[in-house]
Amino acid sequence: MTKTITPPTLSNSSLPAERAQSSVQGLRVLHVIDRLSMGGTQNLLMRSIGELDRRGVESHVCVLSSSDSTSDSYGSQVQSDYLDFTGEYRNPIALYRCERRLRDVVANIQPDVIHSYLWVSDFLSARVAAKTSTRHISHIVDRRPWQESD
């Protein structure tokens, strides 16, 4: 049985906190990230999960790399599925195997939304989302100095 959840819209930002919270409560989100080593994007992921948890969103984490690359400070905060991807994104066989593992995780968790961080996760998540009709949000973090606003 599939549960239909209405996603929040931009207009929810003007709603009272209780009403905005109820629109995402029960939502199941799969966060996909290349690795959980110490870094800014990983910190963003952890802060997002904390806030989503507070609002009643069920978050799951899938890490493309192995648990060996996970920072101790992150590993103790979340339970993650590790796909043991070596990072060889130019190797089509390795990439396909990782995509297949991610598809298995999506089939098991059945998220309403896949939220990906970092390039390889964005690419693989988009491919899996397209094949499973799951909504996908790609979180792009770009800190190149020549693209900063004044």
C-alpha atoms as one frame of an Amber mdcrd trajectory, in Angstrom:
protein
   0.000   0.000   0.000   1.412   3.366  -1.019   0.918   6.333   1.237   0.455
   9.623  -0.604   2.036  12.611   1.073   1.633  16.145  -0.180   5.085  17.738
  -0.338   5.583  21.174   1.211   5.425  24.158  -1.096   7.093  27.536  -0.920
   3.892  28.995   0.472   4.326  26.815   3.585   7.020  29.226   4.784   4.279
  31.718   5.655   2.220  29.134   7.542   2.348  28.730  11.301   5.053  26.272
  12.356   2.508  23.630  13.449   0.809  23.581  10.054   4.052  23.623   8.059
   5.347  20.774  10.213   2.285  18.623   9.601   2.751  18.867   5.824   6.053
  16.954   6.005   5.338  14.735   8.978   5.613  11.087   7.964   7.631  11.858
   4.857  10.366   9.265   4.222  13.622  10.690   2.834  16.661   8.752   1.668
  19.795  10.923   1.867  22.524   9.707  -0.498  26.089  10.957  -0.160  29.427
   9.883  -1.656  31.159   9.487   1.715  30.786  10.538   5.353  34.288  11.859
   5.881  34.653  15.155   7.727  33.447  18.020   5.542  31.036  20.873   4.965
  28.527  18.942   2.881  28.505  16.150   5.447  27.831  18.726   8.198  24.963
  20.093   6.111  23.551  16.574   5.783  23.677  16.007   9.544  22.060  19.352
  10.337  19.335  18.672   7.766  18.584  15.260   9.255  18.351  16.781  12.736
  15.877  19.428  11.601  13.848  16.984   9.514  13.705  14.579  12.455  12.366
  17.374  14.636   9.585  17.906  12.084   8.601  14.235  11.998  10.398  13.238
   8.803  11.858   9.729   8.678  15.419  10.018   7.351  17.656   7.243   6.069
  21.268   7.612   4.951  22.963   5.730   2.146  26.715   6.212   1.721  28.249
   5.196  -1.587  31.688   4.480  -0.096  32.609   2.003   2.637  32.275   2.574
   6.353  36.087   2.849   6.525  35.870   6.402   5.182  33.282   7.512   7.753
  34.342  10.036  10.354  33.764   8.799  13.913  31.725  11.901  14.717  29.229
  11.104  11.938  29.166   7.338  12.293  27.862   7.593  15.834  25.051   9.982
  14.819  23.318   7.983  12.096  22.769   4.423  10.981  23.797   4.189   7.330
  23.676   1.744   4.460  27.133   1.494   2.849  27.475   0.465  -0.795  31.277
  -0.023  -0.785  31.747   1.961  -3.999  35.433   2.593  -4.658  34.782   5.943
  -6.291  35.799   4.803  -9.771  33.068   6.755 -11.521  34.835   6.397 -14.872
  34.572   2.611 -14.609  31.134   1.709 -16.063  31.052  -1.703 -14.387  31.794
  -0.299 -10.928  29.277   2.491 -11.497  26.582   0.056 -12.610  27.164  -2.182
  -9.564  26.821   0.801  -7.258  23.652   1.901  -9.048  22.193  -1.585  -8.654
  22.988  -1.561  -4.909  21.414   1.876  -4.548  18.317   0.641  -6.384  18.101
  -2.213  -3.839  18.301   0.272  -0.956  15.545   2.378  -2.546  13.388  -0.724
  -3.029  13.913  -1.690   0.615  13.297   1.758   2.149  10.715   2.971  -0.392
  11.407   6.670   0.190   9.081   9.451  -0.885  12.129  11.534  -1.811  15.775
  10.808  -2.590  17.954  13.749  -1.494  21.472  13.492  -2.869  24.638  15.408
  -2.069  27.853  15.591  -4.138  28.341  14.750  -7.791  28.481  10.946  -7.976
  25.549  10.620  -5.571  23.581  13.142  -7.627  24.257  11.215 -10.835  23.428
   7.756  -9.472  20.404   8.987  -7.513  18.981  10.644 -10.627  19.323   7.388
 -12.572  17.692   5.334  -9.809  14.916   7.884  -9.250  14.062   7.859 -12.950
  13.770   4.069 -12.936  11.674   3.931  -9.760   9.484   7.040 -10.190  10.808
   8.419  -6.904  11.174  12.163  -6.506  14.774  13.344  -6.446  16.341  16.469
  -4.974  19.938  17.158  -5.928  21.724  19.370  -3.424  24.511  21.235  -5.194
  27.202  22.861  -3.091  29.625  24.996  -5.065  32.175  27.160  -3.341  34.359
  28.210  -6.262  35.559  31.733  -5.431  34.803  33.221  -8.846  31.101  32.322
  -8.425  30.604  34.108  -5.110  28.128  36.956  -4.954  29.243  40.374  -3.771
